[in-house]
mmCIF file with all atom_site columns, C-alpha atoms in Angstrom:
data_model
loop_
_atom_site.group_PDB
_atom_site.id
_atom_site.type_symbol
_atom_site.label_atom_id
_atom_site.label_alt_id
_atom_site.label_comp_id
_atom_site.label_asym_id
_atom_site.label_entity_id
_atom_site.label_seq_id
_atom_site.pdbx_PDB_ins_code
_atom_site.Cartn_x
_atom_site.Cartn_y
_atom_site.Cartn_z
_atom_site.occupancy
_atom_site.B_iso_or_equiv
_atom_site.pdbx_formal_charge
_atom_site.auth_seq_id
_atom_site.auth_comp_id
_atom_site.auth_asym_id
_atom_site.auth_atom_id
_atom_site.pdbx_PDB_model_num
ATOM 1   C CA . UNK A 1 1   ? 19.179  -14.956 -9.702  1.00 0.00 ? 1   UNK A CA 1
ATOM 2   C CA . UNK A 1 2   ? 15.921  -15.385 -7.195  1.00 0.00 ? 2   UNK A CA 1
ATOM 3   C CA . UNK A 1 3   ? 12.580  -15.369 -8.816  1.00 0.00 ? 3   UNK A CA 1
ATOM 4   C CA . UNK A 1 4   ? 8.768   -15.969 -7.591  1.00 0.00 ? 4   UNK A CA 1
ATOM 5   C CA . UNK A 1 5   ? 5.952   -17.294 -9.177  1.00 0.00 ? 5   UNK A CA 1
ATOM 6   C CA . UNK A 1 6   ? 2.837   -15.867 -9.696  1.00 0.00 ? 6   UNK A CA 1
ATOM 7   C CA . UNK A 1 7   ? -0.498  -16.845 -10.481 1.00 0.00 ? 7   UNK A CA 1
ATOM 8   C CA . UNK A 1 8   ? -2.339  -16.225 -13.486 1.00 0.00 ? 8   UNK A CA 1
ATOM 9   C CA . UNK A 1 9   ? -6.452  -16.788 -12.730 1.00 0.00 ? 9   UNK A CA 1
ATOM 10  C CA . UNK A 1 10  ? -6.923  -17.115 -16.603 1.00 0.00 ? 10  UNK A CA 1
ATOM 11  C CA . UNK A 1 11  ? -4.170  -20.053 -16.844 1.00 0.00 ? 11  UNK A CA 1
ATOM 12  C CA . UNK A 1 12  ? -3.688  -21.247 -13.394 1.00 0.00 ? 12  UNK A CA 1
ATOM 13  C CA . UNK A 1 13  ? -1.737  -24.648 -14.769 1.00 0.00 ? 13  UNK A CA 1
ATOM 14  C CA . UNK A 1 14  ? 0.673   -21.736 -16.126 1.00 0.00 ? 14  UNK A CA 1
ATOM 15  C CA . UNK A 1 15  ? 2.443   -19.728 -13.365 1.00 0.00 ? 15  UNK A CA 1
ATOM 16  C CA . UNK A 1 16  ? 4.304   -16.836 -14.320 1.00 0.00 ? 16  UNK A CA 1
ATOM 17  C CA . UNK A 1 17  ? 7.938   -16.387 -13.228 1.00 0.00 ? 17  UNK A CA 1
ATOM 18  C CA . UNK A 1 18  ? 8.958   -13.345 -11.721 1.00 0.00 ? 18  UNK A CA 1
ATOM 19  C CA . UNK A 1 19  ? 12.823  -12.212 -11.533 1.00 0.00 ? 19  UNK A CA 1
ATOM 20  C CA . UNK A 1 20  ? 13.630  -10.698 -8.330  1.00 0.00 ? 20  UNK A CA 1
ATOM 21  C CA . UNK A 1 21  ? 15.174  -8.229  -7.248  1.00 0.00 ? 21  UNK A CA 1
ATOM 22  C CA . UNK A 1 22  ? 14.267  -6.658  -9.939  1.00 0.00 ? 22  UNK A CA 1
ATOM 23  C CA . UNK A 1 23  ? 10.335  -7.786  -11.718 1.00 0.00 ? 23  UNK A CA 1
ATOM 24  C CA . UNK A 1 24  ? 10.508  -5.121  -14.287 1.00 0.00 ? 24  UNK A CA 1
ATOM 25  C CA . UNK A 1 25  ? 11.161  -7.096  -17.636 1.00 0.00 ? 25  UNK A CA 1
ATOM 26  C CA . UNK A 1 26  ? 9.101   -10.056 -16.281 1.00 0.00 ? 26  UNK A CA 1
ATOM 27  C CA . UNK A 1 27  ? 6.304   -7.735  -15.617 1.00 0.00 ? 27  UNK A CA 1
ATOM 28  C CA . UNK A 1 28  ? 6.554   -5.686  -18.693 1.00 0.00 ? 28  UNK A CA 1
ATOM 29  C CA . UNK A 1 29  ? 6.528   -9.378  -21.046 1.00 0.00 ? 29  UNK A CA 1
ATOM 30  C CA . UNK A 1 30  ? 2.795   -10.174 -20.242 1.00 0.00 ? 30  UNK A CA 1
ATOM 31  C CA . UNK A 1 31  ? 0.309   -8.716  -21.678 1.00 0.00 ? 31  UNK A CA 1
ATOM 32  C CA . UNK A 1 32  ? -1.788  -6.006  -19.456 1.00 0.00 ? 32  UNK A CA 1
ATOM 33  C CA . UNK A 1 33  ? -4.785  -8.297  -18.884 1.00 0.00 ? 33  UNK A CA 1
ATOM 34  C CA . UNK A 1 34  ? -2.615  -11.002 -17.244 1.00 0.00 ? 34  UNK A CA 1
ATOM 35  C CA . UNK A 1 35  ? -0.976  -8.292  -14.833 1.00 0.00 ? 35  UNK A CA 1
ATOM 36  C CA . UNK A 1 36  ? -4.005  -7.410  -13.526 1.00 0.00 ? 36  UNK A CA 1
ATOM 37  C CA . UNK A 1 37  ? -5.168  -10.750 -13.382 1.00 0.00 ? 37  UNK A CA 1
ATOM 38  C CA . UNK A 1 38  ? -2.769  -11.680 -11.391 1.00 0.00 ? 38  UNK A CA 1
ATOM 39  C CA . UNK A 1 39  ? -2.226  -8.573  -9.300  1.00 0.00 ? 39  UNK A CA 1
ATOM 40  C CA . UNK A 1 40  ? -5.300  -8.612  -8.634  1.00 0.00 ? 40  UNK A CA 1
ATOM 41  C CA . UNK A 1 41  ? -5.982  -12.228 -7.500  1.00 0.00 ? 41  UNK A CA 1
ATOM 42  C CA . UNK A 1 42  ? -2.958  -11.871 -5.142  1.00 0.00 ? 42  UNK A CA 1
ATOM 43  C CA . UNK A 1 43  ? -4.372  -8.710  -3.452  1.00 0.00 ? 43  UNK A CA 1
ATOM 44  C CA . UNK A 1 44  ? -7.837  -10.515 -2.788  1.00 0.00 ? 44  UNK A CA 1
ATOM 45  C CA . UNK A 1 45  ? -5.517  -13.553 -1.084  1.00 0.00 ? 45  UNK A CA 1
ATOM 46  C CA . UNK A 1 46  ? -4.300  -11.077 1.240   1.00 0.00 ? 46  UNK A CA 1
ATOM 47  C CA . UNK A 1 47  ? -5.881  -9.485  4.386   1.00 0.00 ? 47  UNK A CA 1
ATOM 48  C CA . UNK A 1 48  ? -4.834  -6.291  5.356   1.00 0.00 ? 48  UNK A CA 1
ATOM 49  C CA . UNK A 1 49  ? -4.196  -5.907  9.195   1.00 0.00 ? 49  UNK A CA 1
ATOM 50  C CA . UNK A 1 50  ? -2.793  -9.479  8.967   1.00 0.00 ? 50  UNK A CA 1
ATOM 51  C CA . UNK A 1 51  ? -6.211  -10.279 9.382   1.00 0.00 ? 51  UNK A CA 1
ATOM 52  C CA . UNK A 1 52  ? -6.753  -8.866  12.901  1.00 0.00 ? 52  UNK A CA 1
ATOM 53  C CA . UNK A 1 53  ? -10.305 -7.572  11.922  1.00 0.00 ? 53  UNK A CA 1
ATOM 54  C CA . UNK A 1 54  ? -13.618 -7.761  12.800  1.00 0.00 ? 54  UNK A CA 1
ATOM 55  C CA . UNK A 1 55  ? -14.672 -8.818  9.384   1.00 0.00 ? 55  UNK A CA 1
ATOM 56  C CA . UNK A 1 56  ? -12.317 -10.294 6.230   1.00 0.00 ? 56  UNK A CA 1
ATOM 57  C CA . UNK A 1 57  ? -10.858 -7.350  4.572   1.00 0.00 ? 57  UNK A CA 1
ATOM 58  C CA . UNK A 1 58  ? -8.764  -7.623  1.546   1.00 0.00 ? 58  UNK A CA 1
ATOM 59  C CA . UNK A 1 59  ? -5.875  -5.573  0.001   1.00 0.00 ? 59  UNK A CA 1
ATOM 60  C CA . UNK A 1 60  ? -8.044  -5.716  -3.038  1.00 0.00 ? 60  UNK A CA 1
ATOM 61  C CA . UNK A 1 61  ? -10.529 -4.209  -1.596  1.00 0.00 ? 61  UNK A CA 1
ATOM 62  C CA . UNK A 1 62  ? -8.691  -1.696  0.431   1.00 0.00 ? 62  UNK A CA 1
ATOM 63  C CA . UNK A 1 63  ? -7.191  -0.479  -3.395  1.00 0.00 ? 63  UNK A CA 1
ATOM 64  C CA . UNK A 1 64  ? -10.675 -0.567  -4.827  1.00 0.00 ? 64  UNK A CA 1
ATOM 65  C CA . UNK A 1 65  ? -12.242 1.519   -2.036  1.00 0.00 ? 65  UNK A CA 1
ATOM 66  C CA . UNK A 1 66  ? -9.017  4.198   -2.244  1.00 0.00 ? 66  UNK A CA 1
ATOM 67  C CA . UNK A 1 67  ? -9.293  4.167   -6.536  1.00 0.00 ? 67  UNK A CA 1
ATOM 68  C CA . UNK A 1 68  ? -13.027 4.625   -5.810  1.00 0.00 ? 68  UNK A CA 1
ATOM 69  C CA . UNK A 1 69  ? -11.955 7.960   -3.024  1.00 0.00 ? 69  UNK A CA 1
ATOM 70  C CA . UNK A 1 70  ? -10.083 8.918   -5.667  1.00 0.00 ? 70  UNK A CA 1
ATOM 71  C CA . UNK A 1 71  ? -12.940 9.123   -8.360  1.00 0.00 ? 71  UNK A CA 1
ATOM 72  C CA . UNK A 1 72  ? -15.093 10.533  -6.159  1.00 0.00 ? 72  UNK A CA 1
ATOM 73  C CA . UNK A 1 73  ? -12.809 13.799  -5.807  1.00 0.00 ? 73  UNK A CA 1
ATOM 74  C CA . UNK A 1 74  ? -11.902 13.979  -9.345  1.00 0.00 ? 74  UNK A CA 1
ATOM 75  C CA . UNK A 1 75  ? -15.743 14.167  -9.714  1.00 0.00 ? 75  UNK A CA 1
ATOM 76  C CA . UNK A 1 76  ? -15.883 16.806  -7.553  1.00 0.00 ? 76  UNK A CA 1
ATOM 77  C CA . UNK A 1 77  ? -13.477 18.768  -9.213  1.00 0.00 ? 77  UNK A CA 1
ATOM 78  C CA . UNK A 1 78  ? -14.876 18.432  -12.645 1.00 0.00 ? 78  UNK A CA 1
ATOM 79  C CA . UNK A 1 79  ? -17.924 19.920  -12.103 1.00 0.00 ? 79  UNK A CA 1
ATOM 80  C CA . UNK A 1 80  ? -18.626 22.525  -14.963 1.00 0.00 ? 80  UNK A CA 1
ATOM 81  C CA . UNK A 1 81  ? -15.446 21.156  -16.998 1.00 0.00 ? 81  UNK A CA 1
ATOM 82  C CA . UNK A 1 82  ? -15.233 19.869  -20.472 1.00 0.00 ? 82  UNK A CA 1
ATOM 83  C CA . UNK A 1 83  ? -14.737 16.368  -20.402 1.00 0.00 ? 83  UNK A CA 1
ATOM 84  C CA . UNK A 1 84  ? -12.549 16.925  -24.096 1.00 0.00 ? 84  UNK A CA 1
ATOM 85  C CA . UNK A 1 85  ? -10.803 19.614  -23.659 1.00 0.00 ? 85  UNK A CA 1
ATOM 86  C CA . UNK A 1 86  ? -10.122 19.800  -19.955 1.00 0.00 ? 86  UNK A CA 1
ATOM 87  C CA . UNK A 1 87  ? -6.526  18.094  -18.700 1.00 0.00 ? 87  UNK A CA 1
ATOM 88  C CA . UNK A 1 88  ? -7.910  17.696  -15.739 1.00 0.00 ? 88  UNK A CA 1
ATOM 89  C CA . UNK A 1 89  ? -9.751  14.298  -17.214 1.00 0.00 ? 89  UNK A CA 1
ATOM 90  C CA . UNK A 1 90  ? -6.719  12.700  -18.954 1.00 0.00 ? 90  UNK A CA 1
ATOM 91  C CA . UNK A 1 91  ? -4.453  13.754  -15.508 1.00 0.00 ? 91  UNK A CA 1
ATOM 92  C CA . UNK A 1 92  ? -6.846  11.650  -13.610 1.00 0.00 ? 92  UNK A CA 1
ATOM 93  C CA . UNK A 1 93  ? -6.698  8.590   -15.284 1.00 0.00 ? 93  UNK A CA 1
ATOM 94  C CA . UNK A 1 94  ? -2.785  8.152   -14.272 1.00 0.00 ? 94  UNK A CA 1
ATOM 95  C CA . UNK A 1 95  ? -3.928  9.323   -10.751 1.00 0.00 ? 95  UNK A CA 1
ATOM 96  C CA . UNK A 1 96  ? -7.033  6.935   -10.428 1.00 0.00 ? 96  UNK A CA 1
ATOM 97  C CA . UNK A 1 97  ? -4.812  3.693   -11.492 1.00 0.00 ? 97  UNK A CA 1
ATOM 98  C CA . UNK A 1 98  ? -2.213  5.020   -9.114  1.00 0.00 ? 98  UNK A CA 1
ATOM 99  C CA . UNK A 1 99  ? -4.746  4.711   -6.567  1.00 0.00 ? 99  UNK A CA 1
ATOM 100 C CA . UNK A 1 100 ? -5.669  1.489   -7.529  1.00 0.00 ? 100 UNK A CA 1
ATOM 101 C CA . UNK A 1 101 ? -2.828  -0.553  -8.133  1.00 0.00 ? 101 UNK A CA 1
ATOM 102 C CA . UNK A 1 102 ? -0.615  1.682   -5.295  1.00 0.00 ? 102 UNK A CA 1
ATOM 103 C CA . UNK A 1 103 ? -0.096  -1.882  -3.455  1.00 0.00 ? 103 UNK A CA 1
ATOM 104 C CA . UNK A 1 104 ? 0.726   -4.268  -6.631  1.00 0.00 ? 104 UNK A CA 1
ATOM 105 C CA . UNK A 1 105 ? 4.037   -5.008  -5.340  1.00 0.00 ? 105 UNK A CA 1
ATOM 106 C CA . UNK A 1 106 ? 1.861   -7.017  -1.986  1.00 0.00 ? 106 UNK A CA 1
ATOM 107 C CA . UNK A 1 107 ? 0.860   -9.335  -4.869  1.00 0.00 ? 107 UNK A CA 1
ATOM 108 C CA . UNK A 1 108 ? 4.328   -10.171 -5.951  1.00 0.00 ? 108 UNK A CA 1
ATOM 109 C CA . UNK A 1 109 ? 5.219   -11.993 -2.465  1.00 0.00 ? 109 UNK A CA 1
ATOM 110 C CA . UNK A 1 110 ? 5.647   -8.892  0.000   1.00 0.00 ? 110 UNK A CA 1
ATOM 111 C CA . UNK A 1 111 ? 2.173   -9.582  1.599   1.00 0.00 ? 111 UNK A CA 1
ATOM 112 C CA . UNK A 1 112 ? 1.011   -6.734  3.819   1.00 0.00 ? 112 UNK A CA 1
ATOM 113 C CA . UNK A 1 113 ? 3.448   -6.106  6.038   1.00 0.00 ? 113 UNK A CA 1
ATOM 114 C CA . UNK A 1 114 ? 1.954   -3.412  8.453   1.00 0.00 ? 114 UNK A CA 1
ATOM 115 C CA . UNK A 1 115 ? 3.657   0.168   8.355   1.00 0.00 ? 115 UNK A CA 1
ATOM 116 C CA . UNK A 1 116 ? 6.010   -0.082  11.828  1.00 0.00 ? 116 UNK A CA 1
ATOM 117 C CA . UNK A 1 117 ? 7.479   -3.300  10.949  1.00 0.00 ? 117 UNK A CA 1
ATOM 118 C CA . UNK A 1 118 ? 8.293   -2.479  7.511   1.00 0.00 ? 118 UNK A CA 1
ATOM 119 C CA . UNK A 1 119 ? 10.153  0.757   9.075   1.00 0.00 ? 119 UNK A CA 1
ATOM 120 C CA . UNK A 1 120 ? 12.018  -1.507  10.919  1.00 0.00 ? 120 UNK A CA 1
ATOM 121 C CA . UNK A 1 121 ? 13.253  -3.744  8.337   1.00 0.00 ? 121 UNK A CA 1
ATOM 122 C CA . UNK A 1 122 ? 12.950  -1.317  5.338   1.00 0.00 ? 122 UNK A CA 1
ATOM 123 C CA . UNK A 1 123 ? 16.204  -1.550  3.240   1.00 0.00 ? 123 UNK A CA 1
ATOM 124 C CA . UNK A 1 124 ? 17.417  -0.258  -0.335  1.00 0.00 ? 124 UNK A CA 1
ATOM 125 C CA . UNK A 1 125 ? 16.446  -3.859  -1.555  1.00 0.00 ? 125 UNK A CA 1
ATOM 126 C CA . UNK A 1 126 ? 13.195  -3.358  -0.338  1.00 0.00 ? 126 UNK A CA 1
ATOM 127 C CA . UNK A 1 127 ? 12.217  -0.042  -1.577  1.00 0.00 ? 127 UNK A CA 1
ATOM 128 C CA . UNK A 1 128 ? 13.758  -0.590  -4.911  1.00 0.00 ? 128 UNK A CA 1
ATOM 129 C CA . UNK A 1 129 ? 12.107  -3.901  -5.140  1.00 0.00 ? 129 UNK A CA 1
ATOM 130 C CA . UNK A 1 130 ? 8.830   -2.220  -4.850  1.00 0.00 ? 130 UNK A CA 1
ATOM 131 C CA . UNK A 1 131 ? 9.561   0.697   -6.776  1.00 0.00 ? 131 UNK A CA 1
ATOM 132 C CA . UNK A 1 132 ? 10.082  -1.106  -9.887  1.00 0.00 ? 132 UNK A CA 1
ATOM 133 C CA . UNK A 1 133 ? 7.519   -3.623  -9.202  1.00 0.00 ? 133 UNK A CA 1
ATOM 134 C CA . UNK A 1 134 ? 4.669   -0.617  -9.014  1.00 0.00 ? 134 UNK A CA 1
ATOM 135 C CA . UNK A 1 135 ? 6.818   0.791   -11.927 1.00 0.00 ? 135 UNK A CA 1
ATOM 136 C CA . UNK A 1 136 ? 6.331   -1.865  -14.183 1.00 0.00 ? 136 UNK A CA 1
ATOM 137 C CA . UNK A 1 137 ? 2.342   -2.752  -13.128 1.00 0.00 ? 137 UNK A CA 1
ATOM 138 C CA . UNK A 1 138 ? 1.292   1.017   -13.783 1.00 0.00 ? 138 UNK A CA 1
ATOM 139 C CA . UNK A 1 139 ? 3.154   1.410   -17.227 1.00 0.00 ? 139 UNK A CA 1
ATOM 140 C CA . UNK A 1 140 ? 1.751   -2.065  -18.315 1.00 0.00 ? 140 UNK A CA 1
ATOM 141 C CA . UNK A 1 141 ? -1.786  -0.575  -16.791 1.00 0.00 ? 141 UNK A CA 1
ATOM 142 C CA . UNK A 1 142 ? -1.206  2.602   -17.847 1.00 0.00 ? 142 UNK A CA 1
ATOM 143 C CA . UNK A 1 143 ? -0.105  1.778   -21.936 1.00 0.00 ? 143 UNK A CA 1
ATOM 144 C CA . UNK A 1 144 ? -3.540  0.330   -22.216 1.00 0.00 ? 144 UNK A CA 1
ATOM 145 C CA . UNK A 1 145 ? -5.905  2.308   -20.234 1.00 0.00 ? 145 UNK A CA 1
ATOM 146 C CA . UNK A 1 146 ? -4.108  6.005   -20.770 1.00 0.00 ? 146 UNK A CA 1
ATOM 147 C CA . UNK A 1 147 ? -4.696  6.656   -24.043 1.00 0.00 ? 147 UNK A CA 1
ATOM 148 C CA . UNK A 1 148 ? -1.616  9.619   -23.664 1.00 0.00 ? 148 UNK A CA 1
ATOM 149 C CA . UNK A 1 149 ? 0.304   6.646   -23.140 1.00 0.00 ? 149 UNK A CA 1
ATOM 150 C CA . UNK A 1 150 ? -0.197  4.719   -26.295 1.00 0.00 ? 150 UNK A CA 1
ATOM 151 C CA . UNK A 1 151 ? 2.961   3.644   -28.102 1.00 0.00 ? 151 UNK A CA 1
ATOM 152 C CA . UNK A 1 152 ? 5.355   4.549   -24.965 1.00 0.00 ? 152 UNK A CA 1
ATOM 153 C CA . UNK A 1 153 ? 7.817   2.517   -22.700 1.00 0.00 ? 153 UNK A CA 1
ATOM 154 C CA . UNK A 1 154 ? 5.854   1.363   -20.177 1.00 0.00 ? 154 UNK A CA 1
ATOM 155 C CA . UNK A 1 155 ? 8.889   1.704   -17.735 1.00 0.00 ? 155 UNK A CA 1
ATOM 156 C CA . UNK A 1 156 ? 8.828   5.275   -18.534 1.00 0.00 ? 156 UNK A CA 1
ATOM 157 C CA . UNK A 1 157 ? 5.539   5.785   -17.862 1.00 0.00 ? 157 UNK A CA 1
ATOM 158 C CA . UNK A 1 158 ? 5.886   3.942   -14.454 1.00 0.00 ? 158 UNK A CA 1
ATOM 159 C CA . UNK A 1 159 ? 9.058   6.692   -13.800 1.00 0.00 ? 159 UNK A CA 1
ATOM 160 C CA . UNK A 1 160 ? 6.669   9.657   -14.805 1.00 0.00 ? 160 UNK A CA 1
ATOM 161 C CA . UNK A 1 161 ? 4.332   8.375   -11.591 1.00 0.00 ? 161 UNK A CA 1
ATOM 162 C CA . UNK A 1 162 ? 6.653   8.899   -9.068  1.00 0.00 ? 162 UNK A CA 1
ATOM 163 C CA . UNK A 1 163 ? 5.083   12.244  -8.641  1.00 0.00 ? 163 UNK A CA 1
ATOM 164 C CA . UNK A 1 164 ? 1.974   11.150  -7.985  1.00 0.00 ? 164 UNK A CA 1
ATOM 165 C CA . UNK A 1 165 ? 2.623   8.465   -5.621  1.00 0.00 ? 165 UNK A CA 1
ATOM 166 C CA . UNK A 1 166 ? 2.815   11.670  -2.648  1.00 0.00 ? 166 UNK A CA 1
ATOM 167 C CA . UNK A 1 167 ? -0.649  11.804  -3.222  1.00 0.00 ? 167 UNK A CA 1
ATOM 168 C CA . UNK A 1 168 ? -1.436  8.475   -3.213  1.00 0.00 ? 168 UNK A CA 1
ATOM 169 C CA . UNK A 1 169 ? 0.846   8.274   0.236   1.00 0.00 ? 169 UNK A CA 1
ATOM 170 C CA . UNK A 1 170 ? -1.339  10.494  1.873   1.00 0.00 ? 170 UNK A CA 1
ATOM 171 C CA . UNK A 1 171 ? -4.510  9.370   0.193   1.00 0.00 ? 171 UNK A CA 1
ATOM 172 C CA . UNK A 1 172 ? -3.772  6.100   1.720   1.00 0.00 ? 172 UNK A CA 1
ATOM 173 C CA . UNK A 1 173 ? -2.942  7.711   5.394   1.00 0.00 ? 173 UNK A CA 1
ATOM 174 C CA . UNK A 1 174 ? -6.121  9.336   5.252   1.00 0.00 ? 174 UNK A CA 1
ATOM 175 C CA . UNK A 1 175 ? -8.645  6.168   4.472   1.00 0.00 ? 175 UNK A CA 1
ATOM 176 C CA . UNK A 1 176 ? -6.399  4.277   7.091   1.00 0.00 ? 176 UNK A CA 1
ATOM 177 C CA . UNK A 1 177 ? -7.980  5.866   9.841   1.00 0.00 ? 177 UNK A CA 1
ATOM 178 C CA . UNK A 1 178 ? -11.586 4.789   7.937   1.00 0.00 ? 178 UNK A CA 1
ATOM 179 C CA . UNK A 1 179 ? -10.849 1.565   7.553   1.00 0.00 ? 179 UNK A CA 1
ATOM 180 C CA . UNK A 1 180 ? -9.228  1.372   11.554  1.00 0.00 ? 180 UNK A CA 1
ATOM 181 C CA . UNK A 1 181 ? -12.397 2.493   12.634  1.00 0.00 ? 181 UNK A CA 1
ATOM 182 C CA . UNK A 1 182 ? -14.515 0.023   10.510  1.00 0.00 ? 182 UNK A CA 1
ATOM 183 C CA . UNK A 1 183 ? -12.784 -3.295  10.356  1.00 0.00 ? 183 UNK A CA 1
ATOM 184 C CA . UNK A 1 184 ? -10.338 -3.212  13.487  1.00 0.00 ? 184 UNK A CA 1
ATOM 185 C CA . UNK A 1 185 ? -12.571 -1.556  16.308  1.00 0.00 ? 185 UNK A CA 1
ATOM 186 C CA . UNK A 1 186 ? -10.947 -2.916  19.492  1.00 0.00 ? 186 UNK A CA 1
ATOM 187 C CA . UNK A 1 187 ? -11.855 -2.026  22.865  1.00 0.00 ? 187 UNK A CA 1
ATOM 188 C CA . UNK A 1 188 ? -9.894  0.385   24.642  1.00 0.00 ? 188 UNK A CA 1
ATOM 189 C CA . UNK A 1 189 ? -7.781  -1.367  28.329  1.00 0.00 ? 189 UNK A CA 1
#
């Protein structure tokens, strides 16, 4: 079997094994505070565009600023609702971590790997791999910060996302062409 190691910030003389192809139980043995942790310190190591920008640019903060579009609409939305009684609040949480932690499997040693080349060497490893890797990150997430959640499998809760991640697909195509015009900017031949 192949495995990775990852990094945990709070315990850096401790690295955390990670089975591959398949992260799930690895993932789903720490506690929720060290995935994020460490999800989250990989995603601020890496630069999205491969680091062709004008300025550094993170995956962390590319996931921050599409969470943060994502709370802005639910917001919008909610006008005039009942923050109690409406679904539309306890919906959102799922949505808004989807948002968030939509490129967790980056921090498990894909890296950003821009969108034509990964079409080219896509494969049922690949997309597997990263299914279960998001899988397992948003039901750890999700079983602490969803309070619907509390007391279920966390991989069951990552396979009751799998509808949302269309919106977070397109969510993500849409901010792309934000970010292109912020951070990557080059001139026209």
């Amino acid at each position: 079997m192949d495995w990775i190691q990852i990094l945990d910030p709070s315990r850096p003389q401790h690295p955390i094994d990670i089975d591959l192809p398949d992260p799930t139980l690895s993932l789903l043995m720490l506690q929720t505070d060290t995935v994020l942790l460490a999800v989250g310190h990989g995603l601020a190591g890496i630069n999205r565009y491969n680091h062709h920008t004008v300025a550094p640019y993170s995956v962390a903060a590319h996931s921050i600023a599409l969470g943060l579009w994502s709370v802005r609409g639910f917001f919008a939305q909610a006008k005039n609702k009942n923050p109690y009684t409406d679904h539309l609040y306890h919906a959102h949480a799922q949505e808004a971590l989807a948002h968030l932690l939509h490129d967790a499997p980056e921090a498990l040693g894909l890296g950003d790997v821009c969108a034509p080349l990964k079409r080219m060497i896509a494969s049922e490893a690949l997309e597997q791999f990263e299914r279960r890797a998001t899988h397992a990150v948003m039901g750890a997430v999700c079983r602490k910060f969803d309070p619907r959640n509390e007391g279920n499998d966390a991989a069951q809760i990552g396979r009751d996302l799998d509808r949302l991640f269309e919106r977070v697909k397109r969510a993500d195509t849409r901010i792309l062409l934000d970010e292109y015009g912020a951070f990557v900017r080059f001139s026209a031949k």
